[in-house]
Tab-separated table of C-alpha atoms and ligand atoms in Angstrom:
chain	number	residue	atom	x	y	z
A	1	MET	CA	3.054	-17.740	6.462
A	2	LEU	CA	2.554	-19.557	9.735
A	3	LEU	CA	-0.922	-18.706	10.968
A	4	HIS	CA	-2.199	-19.289	14.495
A	5	ALA	CA	-5.744	-17.926	14.075
A	6	LEU	CA	-7.848	-15.361	12.294
A	7	ILE	CA	-10.737	-13.585	13.980
A	8	PRO	CA	-12.985	-12.040	11.297
A	9	ALA	CA	-14.481	-9.295	13.497
A	10	SER	CA	-13.344	-7.923	16.855
A	11	ARG	CA	-13.836	-4.696	18.820
A	12	ALA	CA	-11.029	-5.401	21.322
A	13	ASN	CA	-7.965	-4.955	19.096
A	14	GLY	CA	-7.979	-1.343	17.959
A	15	PRO	CA	-10.429	1.293	16.701
A	16	GLY	CA	-13.740	0.113	15.232
A	17	LEU	CA	-14.570	-3.357	14.023
A	18	ARG	CA	-11.396	-5.151	12.931
A	19	ALA	CA	-10.226	-8.551	11.762
A	20	VAL	CA	-7.302	-9.897	13.778
A	21	VAL	CA	-4.534	-12.047	12.291
A	22	PHE	CA	-2.543	-14.001	14.870
A	23	PHE	CA	0.820	-15.066	13.456
A	24	GLN	CA	2.145	-18.379	14.763
A	25	GLY	CA	5.613	-18.246	16.288
A	26	CYS	CA	7.460	-16.011	18.724
A	27	SER	CA	10.953	-16.340	20.158
A	28	VAL	CA	10.980	-13.018	22.057
A	29	GLY	CA	10.455	-14.792	25.378
A	30	CYS	CA	8.590	-12.287	27.581
A	31	VAL	CA	8.255	-13.858	31.022
A	32	GLY	CA	4.600	-14.458	31.897
A	33	CYS	CA	3.329	-14.194	28.285
A	34	TRP	CA	-0.336	-15.228	28.303
A	35	ASN	CA	-0.287	-16.577	24.774
A	36	SER	CA	2.388	-19.291	24.896
A	37	ARG	CA	0.494	-21.514	22.445
A	38	THR	CA	1.523	-19.043	19.745
A	39	HIS	CA	5.282	-19.458	20.439
A	40	PRO	CA	6.327	-22.593	18.463
A	41	PHE	CA	7.213	-22.044	14.808
A	42	HIS	CA	5.156	-24.918	13.530
A	43	GLY	CA	1.557	-25.456	12.585
A	44	ALA	CA	-0.610	-24.278	9.734
A	45	GLU	CA	1.442	-22.793	6.875
A	46	VAL	CA	-1.017	-20.810	4.760
A	47	PRO	CA	-0.249	-18.887	1.539
A	48	VAL	CA	-0.356	-15.127	2.080
A	49	ASP	CA	-2.891	-14.635	-0.719
A	50	VAL	CA	-5.265	-17.148	0.905
A	51	VAL	CA	-5.143	-15.172	4.180
A	52	ALA	CA	-5.710	-11.964	2.181
A	53	GLN	CA	-8.764	-13.495	0.472
A	54	ASP	CA	-10.209	-14.535	3.855
A	55	LEU	CA	-9.718	-10.993	5.132
A	56	VAL	CA	-11.321	-9.399	2.065
A	57	ARG	CA	-14.302	-11.742	2.557
A	58	ALA	CA	-14.484	-10.738	6.227
A	59	GLN	CA	-14.343	-7.081	5.211
A	60	ALA	CA	-17.289	-7.526	2.835
A	61	GLN	CA	-19.289	-9.493	5.425
A	62	HIS	CA	-18.696	-7.253	8.454
A	63	THR	CA	-17.865	-3.842	6.890
A	64	LEU	CA	-14.579	-3.807	8.768
A	65	GLU	CA	-12.665	-0.674	9.593
A	66	GLY	CA	-9.324	-2.418	9.578
A	67	VAL	CA	-7.056	-5.350	10.309
A	68	THR	CA	-4.800	-5.814	13.340
A	69	PHE	CA	-1.746	-8.089	13.214
A	70	SER	CA	-0.890	-9.889	16.412
A	71	GLY	CA	0.663	-13.138	17.497
A	72	GLY	CA	2.964	-14.646	18.188
A	73	GLU	CA	5.291	-12.012	16.775
A	74	PRO	CA	4.243	-10.567	13.388
A	75	MET	CA	7.666	-9.002	12.768
A	76	GLN	CA	9.327	-12.424	12.909
A	77	GLN	CA	7.458	-13.114	9.632
A	78	ALA	CA	8.038	-9.620	8.270
A	79	ASP	CA	8.256	-10.622	4.596
A	80	SER	CA	4.855	-12.325	4.759
A	81	LEU	CA	3.409	-9.472	6.804
A	82	LEU	CA	4.484	-6.895	4.216
A	83	ARG	CA	3.111	-8.957	1.316
A	84	LEU	CA	-0.165	-9.408	3.200
A	85	ILE	CA	-0.534	-5.678	3.876
A	86	GLN	CA	0.338	-4.777	0.274
A	87	GLY	CA	-2.169	-7.311	-1.088
A	88	LEU	CA	-4.908	-6.039	1.212
A	89	HIS	CA	-4.143	-2.416	0.390
A	90	GLN	CA	-4.654	-3.187	-3.306
A	91	GLN	CA	-7.916	-5.053	-2.785
A	92	ALA	CA	-9.449	-2.987	0.031
A	93	PRO	CA	-7.697	0.409	0.241
A	94	GLU	CA	-10.163	1.684	2.859
A	95	LEU	CA	-8.835	-0.722	5.515
A	96	SER	CA	-6.615	0.613	8.287
A	97	PHE	CA	-3.758	-1.462	9.671
A	98	GLY	CA	-2.469	-1.934	13.213
A	99	MET	CA	0.068	-4.251	14.816
A	100	PHE	CA	1.187	-5.585	18.187
A	101	SER	CA	4.923	-6.293	18.386
A	102	GLY	CA	7.070	-7.333	21.328
A	103	TYR	CA	10.014	-5.459	19.829
A	104	ALA	CA	10.776	-1.860	20.758
A	105	GLU	CA	10.679	0.620	17.907
A	106	HIS	CA	14.437	1.268	18.052
A	107	GLU	CA	15.092	-2.473	17.611
A	108	LEU	CA	12.830	-2.579	14.568
A	109	ALA	CA	14.374	0.565	13.106
A	110	LYS	CA	17.874	-0.929	13.388
A	111	GLY	CA	16.819	-4.288	11.971
A	112	ARG	CA	17.601	-5.923	15.304
A	113	TYR	CA	14.867	-8.481	15.216
A	114	TRP	CA	14.907	-12.111	14.227
A	115	THR	CA	12.953	-13.467	11.277
A	116	TRP	CA	11.790	-17.029	10.833
A	117	GLY	CA	13.296	-19.247	8.167
A	118	ASP	CA	15.272	-16.833	6.001
A	119	GLY	CA	18.548	-15.707	7.624
A	120	SER	CA	17.990	-12.171	6.288
A	121	SER	CA	20.517	-9.367	6.831
A	122	GLU	CA	20.072	-6.460	9.244
A	123	GLN	CA	19.905	-4.139	6.255
A	124	HIS	CA	17.060	-6.153	4.721
A	125	ARG	CA	15.196	-6.161	8.053
A	126	ARG	CA	15.645	-2.378	8.412
A	127	ARG	CA	14.142	-1.875	4.961
A	128	LEU	CA	11.287	-4.274	5.753
A	129	TRP	CA	10.405	-2.327	8.886
A	130	GLN	CA	10.478	0.988	6.979
A	131	GLU	CA	8.060	-0.418	4.412
A	132	ILE	CA	5.767	-1.990	7.012
A	133	ARG	CA	5.799	1.157	9.154
A	134	ALA	CA	4.811	3.237	6.127
A	135	CYS	CA	1.680	1.049	5.738
A	136	LEU	CA	0.645	0.932	9.403
A	137	ASP	CA	-1.753	3.398	11.018
A	138	PHE	CA	-0.794	2.333	14.531
A	139	ALA	CA	1.352	-0.136	16.430
A	140	VAL	CA	1.798	-1.140	20.053
A	141	VAL	CA	5.498	-1.893	20.521
A	142	GLY	CA	7.598	-3.233	23.369
A	143	ARG	CA	7.943	-6.346	25.510
A	144	PHE	CA	5.252	-7.589	27.854
A	145	ASN	CA	6.835	-6.824	31.249
A	146	GLN	CA	4.811	-8.396	34.031
A	147	ALA	CA	6.621	-6.235	36.617
A	148	GLN	CA	4.988	-3.123	35.110
A	149	PRO	CA	1.261	-3.911	34.763
A	150	GLY	CA	-0.752	-1.180	33.079
A	151	SER	CA	-4.219	-0.519	31.724
A	152	GLN	CA	-3.818	2.121	29.036
A	153	PRO	CA	-5.636	1.334	25.789
A	154	LEU	CA	-4.150	-1.725	24.019
A	155	ARG	CA	-1.180	-1.896	26.411
A	156	THR	CA	-0.907	-4.541	29.084
A	157	THR	CA	2.289	-3.144	30.609
A	158	ARG	CA	3.418	0.438	31.190
A	159	ASN	CA	6.628	0.182	29.146
A	160	GLN	CA	4.693	-0.547	25.953
A	161	VAL	CA	4.130	2.355	23.569
A	162	LEU	CA	1.198	3.131	21.273
A	163	ARG	CA	2.593	4.722	18.090
A	164	LEU	CA	0.447	6.481	15.518
A	165	PHE	CA	2.042	6.388	12.067
A	166	SER	CA	-0.678	8.132	10.045
A	167	HIS	CA	-3.226	10.902	10.587
A	168	ARG	CA	-6.130	8.445	10.588
A	169	TYR	CA	-6.390	8.098	14.374
A	170	THR	CA	-5.812	10.137	17.507
A	171	PRO	CA	-5.249	8.701	21.014
A	172	ALA	CA	-8.966	9.327	21.739
A	173	ASP	CA	-9.884	6.641	19.167
A	174	PHE	CA	-8.396	3.921	21.369
A	175	SER	CA	-10.887	2.702	23.950
A	176	GLU	CA	-10.226	1.153	27.314
A	177	GLU	CA	-8.987	-2.445	27.360
A	178	LEU	CA	-11.691	-4.943	26.500
A	179	THR	CA	-11.930	-8.695	26.846
A	180	GLU	CA	-14.010	-10.298	24.119
A	181	VAL	CA	-15.512	-13.768	24.261
A	182	SER	CA	-16.990	-15.297	21.092
A	183	ILE	CA	-19.034	-18.484	21.259
A	184	LYS	CA	-18.451	-20.535	18.118
A	185	GLU	CA	-20.648	-23.192	16.520
A	186	GLY	CA	-20.451	-26.281	18.710
A	187	GLY	CA	-20.058	-24.163	21.846
A	188	ARG	CA	-16.298	-23.521	21.646
A	189	ALA	CA	-15.372	-20.212	23.307
A	190	GLU	CA	-12.695	-17.950	21.792
A	191	VAL	CA	-11.236	-15.253	24.052
A	192	THR	CA	-9.328	-12.229	22.763
A	193	GLY	CA	-8.398	-8.798	24.008
A	194	PHE	CA	-6.661	-8.210	27.313
A	195	PRO	CA	-6.245	-10.320	30.424
A	196	THR	CA	-8.605	-9.419	33.194
A	197	ARG	CA	-8.396	-10.758	36.720
A	198	GLY	CA	-10.579	-13.835	37.042
A	199	LEU	CA	-10.615	-14.851	33.386
A	200	PRO	CA	-9.050	-18.168	32.394
A	201	TRP	CA	-5.904	-17.024	30.529
B	1	SF4	S1	6.367	-10.796	22.102
B	1	SF4	FE1	4.195	-11.150	22.551
B	1	SF4	S2	3.810	-13.326	22.047
B	1	SF4	FE2	6.043	-13.039	22.172
B	1	SF4	S3	6.572	-13.624	24.288
B	1	SF4	FE3	6.269	-11.370	24.255
B	1	SF4	S4	4.079	-11.064	24.800
B	1	SF4	FE4	4.344	-13.239	24.213
């Protein structure tokens, strides 16, 4: 899979303490996207099982509640995403799973999304979404639309929808939007969460 970044522990990307996997690559093209460095489909290609091992290590180190998939566009690497979720579910069944996707749910359900590098059929993509959806506890779906700014939990624009696919969470489990800044060794700052006026996005 093409990986942009992995944050081992975050409180800004869903309920509780979660690892965040940022897929590299997105062709959806939302105007004003604040994460354009994740758009090109090139960079670090990492085996799915290596990413899974890193996440299991992070889970042991931080007692994570779950993993959130972001990007980039996770559904444009749907095969890898499904294999990653299935591998994690086997190794750490207590983890919950969430996802941010720029696609609307009806596009995903009809297989009307593009996938990187495989030329898969609509039927295959429909089945992939059904399998991924069955594993997810929540997803935020829909384009970033800068004409409709919003501030509901995990949603930057009002058209985006928070979907709960299991009984694990209720809407009350999703806190207000947070911006998280981690200072790494060597002083490098890593910013995740949601754009706030005045921050350098
Ligand atoms: S789907 Fe996400 S990463 Fe892709 S352009 Fe839209 S906001 Fe940016």
